Coordinates of N, CA and C in Angstrom, one line a residue:
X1 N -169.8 -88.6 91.7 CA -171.1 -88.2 91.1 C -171.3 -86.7 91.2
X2 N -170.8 -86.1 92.4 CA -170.7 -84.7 92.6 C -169.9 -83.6 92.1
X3 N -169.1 -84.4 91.5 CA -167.8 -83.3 91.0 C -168.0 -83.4 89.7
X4 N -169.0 -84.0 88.3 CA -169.2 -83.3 87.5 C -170.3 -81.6 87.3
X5 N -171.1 -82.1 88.4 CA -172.0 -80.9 88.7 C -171.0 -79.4 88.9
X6 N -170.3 -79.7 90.3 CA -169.5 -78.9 90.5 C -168.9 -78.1 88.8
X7 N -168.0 -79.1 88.3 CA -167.7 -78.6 86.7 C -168.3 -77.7 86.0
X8 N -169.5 -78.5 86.2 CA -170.6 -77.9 85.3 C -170.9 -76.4 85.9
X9 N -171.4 -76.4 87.0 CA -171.7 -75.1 88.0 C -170.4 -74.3 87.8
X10 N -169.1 -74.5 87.6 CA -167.8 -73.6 87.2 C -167.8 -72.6 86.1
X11 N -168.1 -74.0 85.2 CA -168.6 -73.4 84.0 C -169.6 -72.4 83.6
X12 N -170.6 -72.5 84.0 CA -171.7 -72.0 84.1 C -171.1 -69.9 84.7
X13 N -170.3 -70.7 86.0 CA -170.3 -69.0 86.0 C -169.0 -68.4 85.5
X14 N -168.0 -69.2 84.7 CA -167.2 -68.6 83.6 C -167.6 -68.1 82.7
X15 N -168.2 -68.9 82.1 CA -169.3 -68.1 80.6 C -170.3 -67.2 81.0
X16 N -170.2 -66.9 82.2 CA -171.3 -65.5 82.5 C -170.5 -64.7 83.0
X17 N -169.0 -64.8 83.4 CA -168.2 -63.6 83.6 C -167.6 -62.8 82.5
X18 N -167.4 -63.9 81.5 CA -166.8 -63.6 80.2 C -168.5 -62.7 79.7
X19 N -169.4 -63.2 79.4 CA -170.4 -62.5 78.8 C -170.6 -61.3 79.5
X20 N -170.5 -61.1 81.0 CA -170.6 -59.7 81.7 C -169.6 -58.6 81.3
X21 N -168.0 -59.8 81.1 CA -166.7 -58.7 80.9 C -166.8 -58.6 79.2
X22 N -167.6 -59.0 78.3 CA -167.6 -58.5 76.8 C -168.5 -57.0 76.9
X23 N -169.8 -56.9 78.0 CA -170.7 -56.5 78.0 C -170.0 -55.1 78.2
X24 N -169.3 -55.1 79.2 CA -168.2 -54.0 80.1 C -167.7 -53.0 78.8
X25 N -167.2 -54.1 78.3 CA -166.1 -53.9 77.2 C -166.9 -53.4 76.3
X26 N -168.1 -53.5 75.6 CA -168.9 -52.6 74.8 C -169.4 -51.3 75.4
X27 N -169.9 -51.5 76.7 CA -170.2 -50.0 77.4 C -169.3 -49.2 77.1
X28 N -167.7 -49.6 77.5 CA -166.8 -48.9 77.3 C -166.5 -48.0 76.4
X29 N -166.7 -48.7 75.0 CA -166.6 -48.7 73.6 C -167.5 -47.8 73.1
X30 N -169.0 -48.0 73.8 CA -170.0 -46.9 73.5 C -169.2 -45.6 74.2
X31 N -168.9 -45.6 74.9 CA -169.1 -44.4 76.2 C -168.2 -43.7 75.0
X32 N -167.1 -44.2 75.1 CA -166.3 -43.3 74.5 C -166.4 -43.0 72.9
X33 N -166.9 -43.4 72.1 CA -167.9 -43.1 70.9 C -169.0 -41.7 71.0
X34 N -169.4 -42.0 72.7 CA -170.2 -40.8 72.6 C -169.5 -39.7 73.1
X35 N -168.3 -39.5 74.0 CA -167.8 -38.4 74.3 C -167.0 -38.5 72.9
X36 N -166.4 -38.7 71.9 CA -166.0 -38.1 71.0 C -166.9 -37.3 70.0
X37 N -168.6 -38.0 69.9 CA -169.6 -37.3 69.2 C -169.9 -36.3 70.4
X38 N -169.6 -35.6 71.6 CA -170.0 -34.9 72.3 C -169.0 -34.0 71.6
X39 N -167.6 -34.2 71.6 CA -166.6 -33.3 71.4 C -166.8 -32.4 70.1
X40 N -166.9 -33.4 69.0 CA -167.7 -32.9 68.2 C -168.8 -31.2 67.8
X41 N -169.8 -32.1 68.7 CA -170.6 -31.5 68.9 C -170.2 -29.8 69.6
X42 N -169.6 -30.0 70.4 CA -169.1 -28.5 71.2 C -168.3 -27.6 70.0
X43 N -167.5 -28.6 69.2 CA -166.4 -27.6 68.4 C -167.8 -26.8 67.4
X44 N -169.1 -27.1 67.3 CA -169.8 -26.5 66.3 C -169.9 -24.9 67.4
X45 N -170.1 -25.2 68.1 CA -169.6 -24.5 69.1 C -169.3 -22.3 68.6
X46 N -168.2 -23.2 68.3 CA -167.6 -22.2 67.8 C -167.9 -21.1 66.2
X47 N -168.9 -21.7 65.8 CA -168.7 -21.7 64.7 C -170.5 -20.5 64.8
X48 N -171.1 -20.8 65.8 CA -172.3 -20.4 66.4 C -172.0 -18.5 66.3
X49 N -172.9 -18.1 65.2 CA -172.4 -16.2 65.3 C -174.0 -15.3 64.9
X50 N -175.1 -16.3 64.5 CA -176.2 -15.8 64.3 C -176.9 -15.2 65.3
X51 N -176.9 -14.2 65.7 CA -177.7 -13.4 67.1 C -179.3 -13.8 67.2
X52 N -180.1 -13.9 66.1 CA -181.4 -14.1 65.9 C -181.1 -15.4 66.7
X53 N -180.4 -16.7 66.4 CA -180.9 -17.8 67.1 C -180.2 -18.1 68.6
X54 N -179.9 -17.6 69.2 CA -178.9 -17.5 70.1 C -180.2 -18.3 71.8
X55 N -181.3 -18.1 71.4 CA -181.9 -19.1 72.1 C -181.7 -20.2 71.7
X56 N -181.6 -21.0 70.8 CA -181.5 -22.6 70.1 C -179.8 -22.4 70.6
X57 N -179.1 -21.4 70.2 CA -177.7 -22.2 71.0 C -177.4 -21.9 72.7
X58 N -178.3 -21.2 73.1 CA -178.5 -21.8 74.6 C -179.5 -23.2 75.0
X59 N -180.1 -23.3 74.5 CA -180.6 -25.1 74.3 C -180.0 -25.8 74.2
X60 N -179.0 -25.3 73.2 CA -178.4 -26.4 72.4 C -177.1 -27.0 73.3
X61 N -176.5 -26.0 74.3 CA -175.8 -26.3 74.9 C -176.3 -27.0 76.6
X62 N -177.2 -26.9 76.7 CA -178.1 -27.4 78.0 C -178.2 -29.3 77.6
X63 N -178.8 -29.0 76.2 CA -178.6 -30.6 75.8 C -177.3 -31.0 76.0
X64 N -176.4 -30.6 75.5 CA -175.1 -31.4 75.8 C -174.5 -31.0 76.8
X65 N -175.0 -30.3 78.0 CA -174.7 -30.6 79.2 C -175.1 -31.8 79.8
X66 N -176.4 -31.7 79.4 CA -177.1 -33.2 79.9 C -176.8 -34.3 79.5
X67 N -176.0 -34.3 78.3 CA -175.7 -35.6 77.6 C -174.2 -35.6 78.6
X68 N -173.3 -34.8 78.7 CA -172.2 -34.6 79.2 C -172.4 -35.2 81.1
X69 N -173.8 -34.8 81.6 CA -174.0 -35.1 82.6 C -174.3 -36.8 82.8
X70 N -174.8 -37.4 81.3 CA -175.4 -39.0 81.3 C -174.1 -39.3 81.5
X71 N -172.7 -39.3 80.8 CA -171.9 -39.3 80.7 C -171.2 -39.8 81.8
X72 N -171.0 -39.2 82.8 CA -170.5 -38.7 83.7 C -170.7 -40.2 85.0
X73 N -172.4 -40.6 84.8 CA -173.0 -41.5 85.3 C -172.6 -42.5 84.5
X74 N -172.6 -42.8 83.4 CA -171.8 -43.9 82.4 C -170.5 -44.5 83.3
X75 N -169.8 -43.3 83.5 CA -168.8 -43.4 83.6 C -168.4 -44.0 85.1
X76 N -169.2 -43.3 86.3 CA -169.3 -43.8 87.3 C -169.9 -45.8 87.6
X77 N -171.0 -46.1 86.4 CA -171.3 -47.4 86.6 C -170.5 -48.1 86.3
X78 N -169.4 -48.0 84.3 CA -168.3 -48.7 84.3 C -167.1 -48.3 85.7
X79 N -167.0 -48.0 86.2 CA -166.1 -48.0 86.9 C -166.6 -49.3 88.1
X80 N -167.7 -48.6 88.6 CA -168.0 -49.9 89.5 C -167.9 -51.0 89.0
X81 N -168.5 -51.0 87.4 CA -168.3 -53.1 87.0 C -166.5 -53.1 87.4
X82 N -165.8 -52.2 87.0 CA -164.5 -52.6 86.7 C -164.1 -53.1 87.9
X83 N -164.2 -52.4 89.6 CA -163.8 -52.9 89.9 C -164.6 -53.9 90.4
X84 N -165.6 -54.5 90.4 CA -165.7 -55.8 90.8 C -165.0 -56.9 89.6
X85 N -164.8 -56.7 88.7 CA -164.0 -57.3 88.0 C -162.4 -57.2 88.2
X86 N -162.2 -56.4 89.4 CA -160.9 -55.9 89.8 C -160.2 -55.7 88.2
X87 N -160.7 -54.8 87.8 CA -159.3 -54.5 86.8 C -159.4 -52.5 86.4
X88 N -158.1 -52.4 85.8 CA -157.9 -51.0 86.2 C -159.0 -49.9 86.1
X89 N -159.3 -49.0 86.6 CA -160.3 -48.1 86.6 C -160.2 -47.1 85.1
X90 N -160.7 -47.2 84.4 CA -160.5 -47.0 83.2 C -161.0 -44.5 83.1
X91 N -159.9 -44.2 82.9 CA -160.2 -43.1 82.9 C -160.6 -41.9 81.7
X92 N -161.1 -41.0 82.0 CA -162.0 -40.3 80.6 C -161.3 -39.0 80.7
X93 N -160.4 -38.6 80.0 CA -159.8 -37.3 80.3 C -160.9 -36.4 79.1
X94 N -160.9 -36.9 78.2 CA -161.9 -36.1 77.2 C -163.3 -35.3 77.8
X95 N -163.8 -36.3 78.3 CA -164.8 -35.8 79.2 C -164.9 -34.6 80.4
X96 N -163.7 -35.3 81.1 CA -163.4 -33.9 82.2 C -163.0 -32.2 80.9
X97 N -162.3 -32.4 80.0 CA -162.0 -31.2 79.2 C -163.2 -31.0 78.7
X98 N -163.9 -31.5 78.1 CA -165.7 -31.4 77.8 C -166.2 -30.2 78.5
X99 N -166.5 -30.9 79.9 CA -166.9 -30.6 81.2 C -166.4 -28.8 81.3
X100 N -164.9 -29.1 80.9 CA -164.2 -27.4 81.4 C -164.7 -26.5 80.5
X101 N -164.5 -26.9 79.3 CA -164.4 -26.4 78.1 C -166.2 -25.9 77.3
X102 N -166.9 -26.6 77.8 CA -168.5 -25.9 77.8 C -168.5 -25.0 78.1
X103 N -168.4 -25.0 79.6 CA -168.8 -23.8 80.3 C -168.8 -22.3 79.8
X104 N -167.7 -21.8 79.2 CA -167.3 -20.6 79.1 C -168.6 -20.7 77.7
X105 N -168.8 -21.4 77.2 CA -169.8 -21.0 75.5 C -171.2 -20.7 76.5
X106 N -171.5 -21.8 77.5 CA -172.8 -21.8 78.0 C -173.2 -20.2 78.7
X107 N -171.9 -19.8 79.3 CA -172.1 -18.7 80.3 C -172.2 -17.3 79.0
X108 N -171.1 -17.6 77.6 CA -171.4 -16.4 77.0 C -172.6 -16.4 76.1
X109 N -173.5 -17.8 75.6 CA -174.5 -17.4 75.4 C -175.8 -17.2 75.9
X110 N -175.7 -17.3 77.3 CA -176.9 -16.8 78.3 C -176.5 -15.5 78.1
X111 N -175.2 -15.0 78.5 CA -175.0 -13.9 78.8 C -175.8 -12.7 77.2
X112 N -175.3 -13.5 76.3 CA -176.0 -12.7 75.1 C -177.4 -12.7 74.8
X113 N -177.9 -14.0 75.3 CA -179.3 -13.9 75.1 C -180.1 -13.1 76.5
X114 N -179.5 -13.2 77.3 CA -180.0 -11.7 78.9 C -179.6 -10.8 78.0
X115 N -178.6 -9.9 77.5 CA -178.6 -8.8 76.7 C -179.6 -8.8 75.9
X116 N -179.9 -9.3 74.8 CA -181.3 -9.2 74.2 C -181.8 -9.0 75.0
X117 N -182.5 -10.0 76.1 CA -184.3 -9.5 76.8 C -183.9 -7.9 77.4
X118 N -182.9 -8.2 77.8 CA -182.8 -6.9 78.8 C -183.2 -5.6 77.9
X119 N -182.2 -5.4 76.4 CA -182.5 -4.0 75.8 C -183.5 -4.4 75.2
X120 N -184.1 -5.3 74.9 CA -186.3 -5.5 74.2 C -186.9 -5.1 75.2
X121 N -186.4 -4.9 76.4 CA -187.4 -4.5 77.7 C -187.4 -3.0 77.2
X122 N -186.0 -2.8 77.5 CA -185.5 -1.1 77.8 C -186.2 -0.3 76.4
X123 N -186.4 -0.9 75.1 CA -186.2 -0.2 73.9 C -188.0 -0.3 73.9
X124 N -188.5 -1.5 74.3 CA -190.0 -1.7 73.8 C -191.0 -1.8 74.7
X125 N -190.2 -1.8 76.2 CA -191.0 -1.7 77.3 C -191.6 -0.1 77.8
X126 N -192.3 -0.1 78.6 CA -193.1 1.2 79.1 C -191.8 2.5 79.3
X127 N -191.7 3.9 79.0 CA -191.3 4.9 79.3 C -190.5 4.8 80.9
X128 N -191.9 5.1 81.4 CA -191.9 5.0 82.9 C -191.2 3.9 83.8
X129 N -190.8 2.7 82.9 CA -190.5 1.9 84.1 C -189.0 1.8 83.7
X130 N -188.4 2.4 83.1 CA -186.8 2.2 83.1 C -186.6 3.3 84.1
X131 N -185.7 3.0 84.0 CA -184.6 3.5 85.6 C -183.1 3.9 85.5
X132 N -182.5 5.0 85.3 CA -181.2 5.5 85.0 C -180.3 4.4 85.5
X133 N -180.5 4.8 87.1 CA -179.5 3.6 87.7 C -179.4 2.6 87.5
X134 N -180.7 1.7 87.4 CA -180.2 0.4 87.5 C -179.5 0.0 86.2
X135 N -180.0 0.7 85.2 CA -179.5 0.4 83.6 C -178.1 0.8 83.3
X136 N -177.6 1.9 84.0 CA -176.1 1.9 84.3 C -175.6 0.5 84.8
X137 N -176.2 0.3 86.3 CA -175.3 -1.0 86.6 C -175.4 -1.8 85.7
X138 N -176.6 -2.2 84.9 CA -176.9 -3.5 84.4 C -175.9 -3.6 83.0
X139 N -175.8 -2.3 82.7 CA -174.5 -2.2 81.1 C -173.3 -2.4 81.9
X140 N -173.0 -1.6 82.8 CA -171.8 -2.3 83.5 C -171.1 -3.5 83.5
X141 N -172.8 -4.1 84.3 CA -172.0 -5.8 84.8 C -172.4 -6.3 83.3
X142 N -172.5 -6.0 82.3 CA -172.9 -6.8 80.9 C -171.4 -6.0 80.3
X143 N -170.7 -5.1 80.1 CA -169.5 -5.0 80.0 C -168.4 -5.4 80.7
X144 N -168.4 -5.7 82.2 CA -167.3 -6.0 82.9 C -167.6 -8.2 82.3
X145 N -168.5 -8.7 81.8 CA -168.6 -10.0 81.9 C -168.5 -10.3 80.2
X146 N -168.8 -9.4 79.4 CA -168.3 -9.1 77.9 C -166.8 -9.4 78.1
X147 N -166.3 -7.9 78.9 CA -164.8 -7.9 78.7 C -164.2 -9.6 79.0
X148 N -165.0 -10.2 80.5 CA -163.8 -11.3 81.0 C -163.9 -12.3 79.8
X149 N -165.4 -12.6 78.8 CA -165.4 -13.7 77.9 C -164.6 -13.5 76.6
X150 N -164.7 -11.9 76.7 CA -163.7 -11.8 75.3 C -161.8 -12.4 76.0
X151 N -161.5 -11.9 76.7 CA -159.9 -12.3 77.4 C -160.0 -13.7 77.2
X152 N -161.0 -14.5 77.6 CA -161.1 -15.9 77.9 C -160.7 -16.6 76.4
X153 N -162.1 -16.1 75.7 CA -161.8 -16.6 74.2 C -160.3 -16.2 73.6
X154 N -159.7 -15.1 73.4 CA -158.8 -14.7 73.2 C -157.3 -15.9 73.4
X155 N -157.2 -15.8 75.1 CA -156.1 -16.5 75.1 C -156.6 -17.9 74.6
X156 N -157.6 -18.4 74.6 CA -157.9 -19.9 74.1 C -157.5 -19.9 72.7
X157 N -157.8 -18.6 72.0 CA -157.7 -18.9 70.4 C -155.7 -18.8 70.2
X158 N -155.1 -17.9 71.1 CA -153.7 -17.9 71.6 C -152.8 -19.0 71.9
X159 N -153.8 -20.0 72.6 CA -153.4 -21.4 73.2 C -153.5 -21.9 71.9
X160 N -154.0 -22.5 71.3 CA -154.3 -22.7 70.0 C -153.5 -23.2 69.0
X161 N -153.1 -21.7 69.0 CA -152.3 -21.1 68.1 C -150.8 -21.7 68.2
X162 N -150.5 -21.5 69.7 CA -149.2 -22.3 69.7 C -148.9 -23.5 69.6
X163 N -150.3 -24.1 70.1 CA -150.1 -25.4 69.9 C -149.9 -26.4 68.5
X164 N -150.7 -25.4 67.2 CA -150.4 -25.6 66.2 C -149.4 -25.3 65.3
X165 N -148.8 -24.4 66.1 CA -147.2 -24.3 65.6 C -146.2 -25.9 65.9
X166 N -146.6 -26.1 67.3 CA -145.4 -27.2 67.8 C -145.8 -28.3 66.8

C-alpha cells in the first residue's frame, strides 16, 4: 500500500527537478543573450565623437556598468543552481572582456567631460579666482592622462588590426 505513494512522491520530485533544470537552462540562455546585447552596446562605444553630448555618454556607460554589474550576479546565482545540480560550472568569458574592455571608454569620457567643467570654470568663471599653479598642474595631469588613453586606444586599434589580418 506504501510503495505506490513512495512512486508517486519520486515522481513528484523528478518533474520538479527537470522543471528547475529547464528553468536553469533558460536563465542561462537569457544571461547570455544579454551579455551579447551588452557587447553590442559598448562597440557603439566607439563610434561616440560628439563633445556637446559627452555627458549622455558618461551615463550612458554607468548604465552598462550596472547592467554589466546585474550581470555578474546572474552569473554568480546560475552558478550556485549548477552546482546543486552538480553539473559543470558554466563560464562567461564575454563578460569578464566586457568588464576589461569598458573601463578605458568610462575613464576617457569622464576624463573629457572634467576637461569641459574645468576650462567653463577657467574661461567663464571669476578673474580672481584662477590660479597659475594650480591650472598648470591641472593641464598637466589632463595631458599626462590624454597622452596614456591615446597609447591605450592606439595599440587596441593595432591589436585589431592584426587580428584582422590572420
Amino acid at each position: 500500500k506504501i510503495n505506490p505513494i513512495f512512486d508517486e512522491n519520486d515522481e513528484l520530485i523528478e518533474n520538479a527537478k527537470h522543471k528547475k533544470e529547464n528553468e536553469l537552462i533558460a536563465k542561462r540562455e537569457k544571461l547570455i543573450l544579454e551579455i551579447e546585447k551588452e557587447s553590442r552596446r559598448m562597440e557603439e562605444f566607439t563610434e561616440f565623437a560628439e563633445l556637446d553630448r559627452m555627458q549622455q555618454y558618461v551615463t550612458d556607460v554607468r548604465q552598462l556598468q550596472k547592467r554589466i554589474q546585474e550581470s555578474e550576479e546572474a552569473v554568480q546565482f546560475i552558478n550556485k543552481e549548477e552546482e546543486l545540480f552538480k553539473w559543470e560550472l558554466t563560464k562567461y568569458p564575454e563578460l569578464d572582456k566586457l568588464k576589461v574592455n569598458i573601463e578605458p571608454y568610462q575613464k576617457f569620457f569622464n576624463l573629457v567631460l572634467k576637461w569641459q567643467r574645468t576650462e567653463k570654470r577657467w574661461m567663464d568663471g571669476g578673474f580672481l579666482d584662477l590660479n597659475g599653479e594650480s591650472m598648470e598642474a591641472d593641464v598637466d595631469e589632463f595631458s599626462r592622462e590624454i597622452f596614456k588613453t591615446l597609447k591605450f586606444f592606439q595599440m587596441k586599434q593595432k591589436k585589431e588590426l592584426q587580428e584582422k589580418r590572420k
